[in-house]
mmCIF file of C-alpha atoms and ligand atoms in Angstrom:
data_model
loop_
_atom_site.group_PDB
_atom_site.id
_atom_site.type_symbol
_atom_site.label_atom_id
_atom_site.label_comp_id
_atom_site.label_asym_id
_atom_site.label_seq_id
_atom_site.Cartn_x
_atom_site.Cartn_y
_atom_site.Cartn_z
ATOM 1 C CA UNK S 287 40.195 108.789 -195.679
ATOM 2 C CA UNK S 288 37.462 110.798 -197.349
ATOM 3 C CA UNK S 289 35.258 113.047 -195.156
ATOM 4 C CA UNK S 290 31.565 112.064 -195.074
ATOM 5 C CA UNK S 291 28.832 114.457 -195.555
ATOM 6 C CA UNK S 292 25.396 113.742 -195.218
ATOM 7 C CA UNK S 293 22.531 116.689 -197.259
ATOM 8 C CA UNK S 294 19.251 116.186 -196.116
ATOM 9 C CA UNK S 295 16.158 117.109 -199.250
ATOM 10 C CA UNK S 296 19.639 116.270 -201.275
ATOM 11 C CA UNK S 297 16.902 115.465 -204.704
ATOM 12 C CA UNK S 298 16.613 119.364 -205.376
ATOM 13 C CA UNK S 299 16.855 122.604 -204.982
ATOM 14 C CA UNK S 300 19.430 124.103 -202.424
ATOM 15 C CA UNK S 301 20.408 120.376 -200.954
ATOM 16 C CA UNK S 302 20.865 119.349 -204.399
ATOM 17 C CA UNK S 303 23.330 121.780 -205.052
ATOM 18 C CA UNK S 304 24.602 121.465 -201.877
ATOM 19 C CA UNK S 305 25.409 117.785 -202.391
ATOM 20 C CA UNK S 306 27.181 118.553 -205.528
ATOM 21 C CA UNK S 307 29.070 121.694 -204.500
ATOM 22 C CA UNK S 308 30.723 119.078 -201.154
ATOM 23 C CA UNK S 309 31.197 115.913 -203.758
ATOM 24 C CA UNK S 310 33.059 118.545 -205.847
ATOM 25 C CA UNK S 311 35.482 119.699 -203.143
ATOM 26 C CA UNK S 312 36.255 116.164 -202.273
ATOM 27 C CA UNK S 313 33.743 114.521 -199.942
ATOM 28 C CA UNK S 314 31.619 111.641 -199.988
ATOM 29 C CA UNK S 315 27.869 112.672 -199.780
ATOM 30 C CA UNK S 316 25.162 110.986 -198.712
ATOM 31 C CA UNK S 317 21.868 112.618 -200.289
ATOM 32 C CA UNK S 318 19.311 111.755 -198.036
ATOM 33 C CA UNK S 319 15.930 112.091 -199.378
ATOM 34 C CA UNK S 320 12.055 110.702 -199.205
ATOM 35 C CA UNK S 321 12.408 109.485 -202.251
ATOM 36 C CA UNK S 322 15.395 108.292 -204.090
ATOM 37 C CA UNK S 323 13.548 106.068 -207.028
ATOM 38 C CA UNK S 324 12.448 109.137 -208.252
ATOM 39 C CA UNK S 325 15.669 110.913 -208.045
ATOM 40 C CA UNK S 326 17.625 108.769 -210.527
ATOM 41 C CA UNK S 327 18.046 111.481 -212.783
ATOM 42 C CA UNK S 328 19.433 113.482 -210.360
ATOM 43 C CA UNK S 329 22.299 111.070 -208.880
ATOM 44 C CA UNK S 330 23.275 109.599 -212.130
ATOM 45 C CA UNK S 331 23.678 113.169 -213.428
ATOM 46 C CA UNK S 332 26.278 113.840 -210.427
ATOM 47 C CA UNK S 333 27.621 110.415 -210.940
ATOM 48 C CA UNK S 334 28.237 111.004 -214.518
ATOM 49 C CA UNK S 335 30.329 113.637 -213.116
ATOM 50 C CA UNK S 336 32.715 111.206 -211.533
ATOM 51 C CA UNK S 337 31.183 112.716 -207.954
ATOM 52 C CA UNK S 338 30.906 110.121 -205.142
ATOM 53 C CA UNK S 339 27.660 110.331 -204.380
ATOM 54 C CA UNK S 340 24.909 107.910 -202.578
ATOM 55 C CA UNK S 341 21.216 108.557 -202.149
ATOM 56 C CA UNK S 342 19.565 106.903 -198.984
ATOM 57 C CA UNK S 343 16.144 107.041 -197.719
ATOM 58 C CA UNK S 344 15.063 109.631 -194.975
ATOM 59 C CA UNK S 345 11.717 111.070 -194.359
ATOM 60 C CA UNK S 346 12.655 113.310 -191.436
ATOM 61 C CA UNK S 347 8.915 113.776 -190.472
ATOM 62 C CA UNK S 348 9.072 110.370 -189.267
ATOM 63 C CA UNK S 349 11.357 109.374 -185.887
ATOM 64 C CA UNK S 350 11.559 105.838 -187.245
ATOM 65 C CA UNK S 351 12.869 106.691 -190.863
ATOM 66 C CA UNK S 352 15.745 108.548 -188.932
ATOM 67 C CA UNK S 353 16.388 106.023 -186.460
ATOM 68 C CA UNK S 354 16.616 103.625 -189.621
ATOM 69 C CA UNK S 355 19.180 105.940 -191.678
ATOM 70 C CA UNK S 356 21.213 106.851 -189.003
ATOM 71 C CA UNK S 357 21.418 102.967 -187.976
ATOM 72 C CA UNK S 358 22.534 102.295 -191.714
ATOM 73 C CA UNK S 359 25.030 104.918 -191.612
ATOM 74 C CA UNK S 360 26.380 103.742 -188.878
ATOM 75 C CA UNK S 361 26.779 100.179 -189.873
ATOM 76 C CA UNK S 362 28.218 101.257 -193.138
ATOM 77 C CA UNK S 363 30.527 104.023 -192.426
ATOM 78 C CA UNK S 364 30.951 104.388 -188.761
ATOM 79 C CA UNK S 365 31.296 107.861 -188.270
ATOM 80 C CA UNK S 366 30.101 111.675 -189.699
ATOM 81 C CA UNK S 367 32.368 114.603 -190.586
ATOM 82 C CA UNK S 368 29.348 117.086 -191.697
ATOM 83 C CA UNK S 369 25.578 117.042 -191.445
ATOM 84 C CA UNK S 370 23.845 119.449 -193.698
ATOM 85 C CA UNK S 371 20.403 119.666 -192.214
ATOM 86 C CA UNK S 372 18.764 121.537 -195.349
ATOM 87 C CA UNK S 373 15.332 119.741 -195.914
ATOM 88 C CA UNK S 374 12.302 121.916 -195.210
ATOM 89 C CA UNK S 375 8.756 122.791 -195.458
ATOM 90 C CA UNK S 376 6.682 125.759 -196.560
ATOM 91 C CA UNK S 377 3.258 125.128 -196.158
ATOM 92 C CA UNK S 378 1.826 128.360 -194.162
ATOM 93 C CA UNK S 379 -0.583 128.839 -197.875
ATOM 94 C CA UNK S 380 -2.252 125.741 -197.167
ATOM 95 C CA UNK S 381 -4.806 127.574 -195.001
ATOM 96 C CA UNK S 382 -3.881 131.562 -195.510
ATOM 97 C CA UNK S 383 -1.651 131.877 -192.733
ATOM 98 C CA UNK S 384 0.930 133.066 -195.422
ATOM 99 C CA UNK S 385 -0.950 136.874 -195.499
ATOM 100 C CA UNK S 386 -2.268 136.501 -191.807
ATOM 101 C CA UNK S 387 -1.429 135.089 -188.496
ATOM 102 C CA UNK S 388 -4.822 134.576 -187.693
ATOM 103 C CA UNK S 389 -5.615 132.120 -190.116
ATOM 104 C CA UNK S 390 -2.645 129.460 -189.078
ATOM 105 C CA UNK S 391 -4.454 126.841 -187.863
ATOM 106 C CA UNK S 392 -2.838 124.058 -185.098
ATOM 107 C CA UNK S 393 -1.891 121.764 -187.810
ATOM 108 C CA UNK S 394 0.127 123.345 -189.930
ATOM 109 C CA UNK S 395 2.152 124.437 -186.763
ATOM 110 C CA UNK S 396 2.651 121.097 -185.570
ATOM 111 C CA UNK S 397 3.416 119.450 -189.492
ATOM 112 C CA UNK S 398 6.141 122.330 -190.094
ATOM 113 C CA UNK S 399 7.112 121.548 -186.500
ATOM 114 C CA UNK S 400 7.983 118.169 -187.268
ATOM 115 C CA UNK S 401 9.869 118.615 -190.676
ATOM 116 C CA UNK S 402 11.373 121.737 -189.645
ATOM 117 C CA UNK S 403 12.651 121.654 -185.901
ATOM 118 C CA UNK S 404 11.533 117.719 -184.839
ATOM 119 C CA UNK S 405 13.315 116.595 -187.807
ATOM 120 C CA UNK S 406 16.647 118.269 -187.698
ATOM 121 C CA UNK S 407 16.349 117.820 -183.733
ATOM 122 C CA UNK S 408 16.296 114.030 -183.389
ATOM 123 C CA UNK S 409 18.994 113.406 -186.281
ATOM 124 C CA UNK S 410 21.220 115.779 -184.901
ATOM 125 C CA UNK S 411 21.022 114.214 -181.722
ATOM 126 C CA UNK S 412 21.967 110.475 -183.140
ATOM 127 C CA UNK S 413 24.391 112.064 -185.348
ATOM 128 C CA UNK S 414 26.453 114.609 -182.826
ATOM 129 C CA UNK S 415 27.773 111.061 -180.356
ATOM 130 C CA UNK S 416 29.317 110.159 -184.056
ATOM 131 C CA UNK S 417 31.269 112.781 -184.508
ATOM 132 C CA UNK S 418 32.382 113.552 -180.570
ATOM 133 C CA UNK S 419 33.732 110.193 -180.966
ATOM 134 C CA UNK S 420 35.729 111.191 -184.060
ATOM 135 C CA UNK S 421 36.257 114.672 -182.428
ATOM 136 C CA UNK S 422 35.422 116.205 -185.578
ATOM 137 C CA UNK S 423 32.537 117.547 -186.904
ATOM 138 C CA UNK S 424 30.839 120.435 -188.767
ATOM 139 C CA UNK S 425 26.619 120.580 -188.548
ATOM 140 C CA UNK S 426 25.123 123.718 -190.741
ATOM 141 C CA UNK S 427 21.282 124.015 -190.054
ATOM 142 C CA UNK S 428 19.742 125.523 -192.942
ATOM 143 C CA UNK S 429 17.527 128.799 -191.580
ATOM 144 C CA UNK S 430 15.663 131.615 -192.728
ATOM 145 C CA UNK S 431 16.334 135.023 -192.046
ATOM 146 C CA UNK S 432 12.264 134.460 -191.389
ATOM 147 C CA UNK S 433 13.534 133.140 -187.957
ATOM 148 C CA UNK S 434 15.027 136.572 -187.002
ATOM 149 C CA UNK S 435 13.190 137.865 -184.134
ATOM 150 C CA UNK S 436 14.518 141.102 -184.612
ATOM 151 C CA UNK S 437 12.633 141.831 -187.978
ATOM 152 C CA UNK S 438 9.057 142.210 -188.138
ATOM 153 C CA UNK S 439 6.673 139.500 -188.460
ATOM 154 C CA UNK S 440 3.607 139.448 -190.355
ATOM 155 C CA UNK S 441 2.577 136.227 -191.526
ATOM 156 C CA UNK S 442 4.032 132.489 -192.387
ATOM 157 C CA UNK S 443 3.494 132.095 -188.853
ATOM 158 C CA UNK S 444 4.625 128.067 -188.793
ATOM 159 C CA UNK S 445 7.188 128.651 -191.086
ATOM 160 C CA UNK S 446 9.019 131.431 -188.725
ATOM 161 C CA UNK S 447 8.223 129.159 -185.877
ATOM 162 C CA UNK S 448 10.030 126.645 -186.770
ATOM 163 C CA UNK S 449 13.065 127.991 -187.629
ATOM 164 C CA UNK S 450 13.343 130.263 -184.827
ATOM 165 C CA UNK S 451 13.082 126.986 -183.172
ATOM 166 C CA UNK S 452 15.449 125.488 -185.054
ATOM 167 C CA UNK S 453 17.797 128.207 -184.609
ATOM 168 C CA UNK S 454 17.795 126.916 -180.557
ATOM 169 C CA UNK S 455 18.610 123.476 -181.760
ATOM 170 C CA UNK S 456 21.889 125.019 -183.094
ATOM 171 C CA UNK S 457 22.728 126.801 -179.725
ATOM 172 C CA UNK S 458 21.852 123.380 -177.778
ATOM 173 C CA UNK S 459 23.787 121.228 -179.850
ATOM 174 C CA UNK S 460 27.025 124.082 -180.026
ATOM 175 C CA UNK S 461 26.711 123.894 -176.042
ATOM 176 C CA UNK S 462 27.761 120.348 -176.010
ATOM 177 C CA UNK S 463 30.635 120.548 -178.579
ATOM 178 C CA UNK S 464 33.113 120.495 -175.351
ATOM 179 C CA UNK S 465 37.090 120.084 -176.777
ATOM 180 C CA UNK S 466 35.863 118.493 -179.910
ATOM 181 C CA UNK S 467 36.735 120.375 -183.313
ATOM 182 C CA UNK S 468 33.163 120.285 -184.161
ATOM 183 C CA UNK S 469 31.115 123.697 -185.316
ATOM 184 C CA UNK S 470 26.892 123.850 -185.216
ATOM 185 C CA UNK S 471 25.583 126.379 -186.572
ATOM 186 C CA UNK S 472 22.837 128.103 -188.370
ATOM 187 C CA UNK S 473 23.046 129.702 -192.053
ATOM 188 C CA UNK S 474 20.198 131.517 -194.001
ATOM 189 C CA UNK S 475 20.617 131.144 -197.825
ATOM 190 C CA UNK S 476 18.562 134.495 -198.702
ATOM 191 C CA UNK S 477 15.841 134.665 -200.636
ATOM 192 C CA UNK S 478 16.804 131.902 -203.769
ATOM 193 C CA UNK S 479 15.237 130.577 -206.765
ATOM 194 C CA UNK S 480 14.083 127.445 -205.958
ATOM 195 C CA UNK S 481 10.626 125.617 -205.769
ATOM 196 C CA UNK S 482 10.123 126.855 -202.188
ATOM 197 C CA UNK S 483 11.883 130.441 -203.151
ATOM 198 C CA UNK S 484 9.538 130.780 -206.409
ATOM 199 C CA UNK S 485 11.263 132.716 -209.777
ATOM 200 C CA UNK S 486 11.227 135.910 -208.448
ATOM 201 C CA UNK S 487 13.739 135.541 -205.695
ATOM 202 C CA UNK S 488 16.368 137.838 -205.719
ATOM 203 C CA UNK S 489 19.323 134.744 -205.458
ATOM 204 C CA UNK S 490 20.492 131.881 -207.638
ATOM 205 C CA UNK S 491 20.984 128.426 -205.911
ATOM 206 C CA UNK S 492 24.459 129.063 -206.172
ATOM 207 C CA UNK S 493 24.835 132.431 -204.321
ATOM 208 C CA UNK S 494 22.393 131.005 -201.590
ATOM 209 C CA UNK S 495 24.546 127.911 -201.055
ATOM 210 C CA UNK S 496 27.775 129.724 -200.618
ATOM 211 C CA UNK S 497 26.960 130.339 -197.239
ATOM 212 C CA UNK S 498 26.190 126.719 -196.243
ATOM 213 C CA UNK S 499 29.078 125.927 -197.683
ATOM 214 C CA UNK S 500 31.560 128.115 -195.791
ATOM 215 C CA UNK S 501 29.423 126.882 -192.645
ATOM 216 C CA UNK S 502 30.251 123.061 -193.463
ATOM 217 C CA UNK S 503 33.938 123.649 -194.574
ATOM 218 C CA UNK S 504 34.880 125.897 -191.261
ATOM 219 C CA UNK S 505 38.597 125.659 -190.297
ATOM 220 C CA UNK S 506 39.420 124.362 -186.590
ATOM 221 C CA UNK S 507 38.553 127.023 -184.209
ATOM 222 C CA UNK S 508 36.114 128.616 -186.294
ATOM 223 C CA UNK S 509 32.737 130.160 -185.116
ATOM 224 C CA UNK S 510 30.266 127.485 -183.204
ATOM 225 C CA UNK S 511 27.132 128.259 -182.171
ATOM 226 C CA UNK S 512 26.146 131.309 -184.647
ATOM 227 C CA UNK S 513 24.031 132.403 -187.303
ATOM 228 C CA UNK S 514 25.034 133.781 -190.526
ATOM 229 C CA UNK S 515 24.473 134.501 -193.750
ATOM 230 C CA UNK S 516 27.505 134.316 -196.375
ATOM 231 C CA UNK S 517 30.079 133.996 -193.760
ATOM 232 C CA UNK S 518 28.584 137.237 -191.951
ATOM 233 C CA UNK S 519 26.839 137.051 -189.077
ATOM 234 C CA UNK S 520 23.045 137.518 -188.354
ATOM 235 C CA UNK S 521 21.027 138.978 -185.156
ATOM 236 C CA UNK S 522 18.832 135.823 -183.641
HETATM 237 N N1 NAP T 881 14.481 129.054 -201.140
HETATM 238 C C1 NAP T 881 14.514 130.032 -200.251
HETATM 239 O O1 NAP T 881 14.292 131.211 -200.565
HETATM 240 C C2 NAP T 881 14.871 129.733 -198.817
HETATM 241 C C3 NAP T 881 15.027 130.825 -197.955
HETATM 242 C C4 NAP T 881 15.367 130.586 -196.626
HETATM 243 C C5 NAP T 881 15.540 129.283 -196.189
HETATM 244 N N2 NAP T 881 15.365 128.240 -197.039
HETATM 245 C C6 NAP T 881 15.541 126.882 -196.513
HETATM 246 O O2 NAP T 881 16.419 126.171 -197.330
HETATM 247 C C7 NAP T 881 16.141 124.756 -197.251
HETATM 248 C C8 NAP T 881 16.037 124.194 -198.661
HETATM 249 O O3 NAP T 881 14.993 124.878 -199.325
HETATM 250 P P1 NAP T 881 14.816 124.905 -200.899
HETATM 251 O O4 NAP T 881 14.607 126.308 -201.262
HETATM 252 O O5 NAP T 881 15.850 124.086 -201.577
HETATM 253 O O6 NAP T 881 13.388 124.182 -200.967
HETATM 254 P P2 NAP T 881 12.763 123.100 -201.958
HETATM 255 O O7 NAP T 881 13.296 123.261 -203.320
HETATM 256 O O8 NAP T 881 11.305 123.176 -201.705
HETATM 257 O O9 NAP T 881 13.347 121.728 -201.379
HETATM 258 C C9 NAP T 881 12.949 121.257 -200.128
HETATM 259 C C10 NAP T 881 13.610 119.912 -199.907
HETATM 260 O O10 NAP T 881 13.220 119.430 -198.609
HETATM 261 C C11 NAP T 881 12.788 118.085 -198.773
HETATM 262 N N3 NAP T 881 11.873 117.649 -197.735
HETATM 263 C C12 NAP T 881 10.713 118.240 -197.348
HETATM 264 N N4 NAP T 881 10.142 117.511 -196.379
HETATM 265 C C13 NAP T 881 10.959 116.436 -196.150
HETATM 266 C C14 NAP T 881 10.929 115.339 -195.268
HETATM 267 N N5 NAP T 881 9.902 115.137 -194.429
HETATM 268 N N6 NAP T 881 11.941 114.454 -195.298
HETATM 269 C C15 NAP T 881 12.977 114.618 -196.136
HETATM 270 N N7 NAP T 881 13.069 115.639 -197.017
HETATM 271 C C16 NAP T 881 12.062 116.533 -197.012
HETATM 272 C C17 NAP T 881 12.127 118.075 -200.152
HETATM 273 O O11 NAP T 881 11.976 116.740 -200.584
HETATM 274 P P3 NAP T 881 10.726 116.275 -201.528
HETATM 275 O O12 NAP T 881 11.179 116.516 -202.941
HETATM 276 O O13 NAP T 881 10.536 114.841 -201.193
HETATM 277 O O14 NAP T 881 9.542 117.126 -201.173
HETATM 278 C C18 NAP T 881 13.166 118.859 -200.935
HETATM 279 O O15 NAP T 881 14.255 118.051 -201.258
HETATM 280 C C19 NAP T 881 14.836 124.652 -196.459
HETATM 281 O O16 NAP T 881 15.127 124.302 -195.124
HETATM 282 C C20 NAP T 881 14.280 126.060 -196.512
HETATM 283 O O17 NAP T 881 13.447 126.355 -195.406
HETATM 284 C C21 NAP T 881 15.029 128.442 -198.348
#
């Protein structure tokens, strides 16, 4: 049977990729998105390419979208082999807090919050029972070397936040993986050339995705509960 693989923010950038790179190496993805309508393009370009590929709905600021999606996957597939928790938010320029940590107001804190960490959090947690049951299961939370608390920190205070947050939701969830062949862990892409990345990031799409990849195609025994970047690992 063909492994399932669902890419969150699957209508561009790195999840876009993402989705293809899996639906090329034999799985079936489900791109999960806000807005599918308006990704048309996008699918039927990957479907053109014989890739088995489904968009579905998922706003994952919202608890009841992912209640909904996760209660349609279930119904129509039964089970999970990878999650790909890649959609994000960069918003820390809304009100300066991208030069300065003083102008971050309570807001964007709690809005990056609940894309970034909330998000990734709650589908995680409706996903993980799927695949204990299956006793497989491989869960790649997209980072940011941003979430390293061992580099300095000057601004983009939500935006760090968040991930470093998110990088606990991969040690909580690898803490319950038990004897199950099932890996959770946390990958920064690098700097890449996307619309959150801008043009003058120093990677393509494709380099940044090769680590999420290696993260959602891990062999049995490999690492669980880590963060890395291409394979290598990173300091918390
Ligand atoms: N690019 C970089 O340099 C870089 C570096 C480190 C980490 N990352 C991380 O890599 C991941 C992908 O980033 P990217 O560079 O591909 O960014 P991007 O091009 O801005 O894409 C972000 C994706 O997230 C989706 N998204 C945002 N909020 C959402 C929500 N509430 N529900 C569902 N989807 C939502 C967006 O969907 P819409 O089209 O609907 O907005 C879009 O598909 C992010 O987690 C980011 O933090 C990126």
């Amino acid at each position: 049977m063909k492994k399932i693989a669902i890419v969150t923010g699957a209508n561009r950038g790195l999840g876009l990729a993402t989705s293809e790179a899996l639906a090329q190496r034999g799985y079936k993805v489900i791109m999960a998105m806000r807005n599918p309508d308006k990704a048309q393009k996008q699918i039927n370009a990957l479907k053109m390419k014989d890739l088995d590929v489904v968009a579905m709905k998922l706003d994952q600021s919202s608890e009841k979208s992912i209640t909904d999606f996760v209660n349609q996957i279930r119904q129509e597939y039964g089970f999970v082999d990878v999650l790909i928790n890649n959609a994000g938010i960069l918003i820390d320029s809304e009100d300066g807090g991208n030069s300065s940590v003083f102008k971050t107001k309570a807001s964007t804190v709690l809005k990056t919050f609940t894309t970034n960490t909330l998000g990734p959090f709650l589908l995680t947690q409706k996903i993980f029972p799927l695949m204990k049951q299956e006793g497989y299961g491989r869960i790649v939370n997209v980072s940011s070397g941003m979430a390293q608390l061992s580099q300095a920190q000057v601004a983009s205070a939500s935006y760090r936040l968040s991930k470093t947050a998110l990088n606990m939701v991969t040690n909580l969830f690898a803490s319950e993986v038990g004897d199950a062949d099932i890996c959770v862990n946390s990958v920064s892409p690098g700097w890449v050339r996307t619309d959150m990345g801008g043009p003058n990031a120093d990677r393509s799409v494709e380099q940044g995705i090769k680590g999420i990849l290696w993260a959602a195609t891990l062999p049995k025994g490999g690492p669980n509960g880590g963060f890395f970047r291409d394979g290598e690992p990173l300091t918390w």
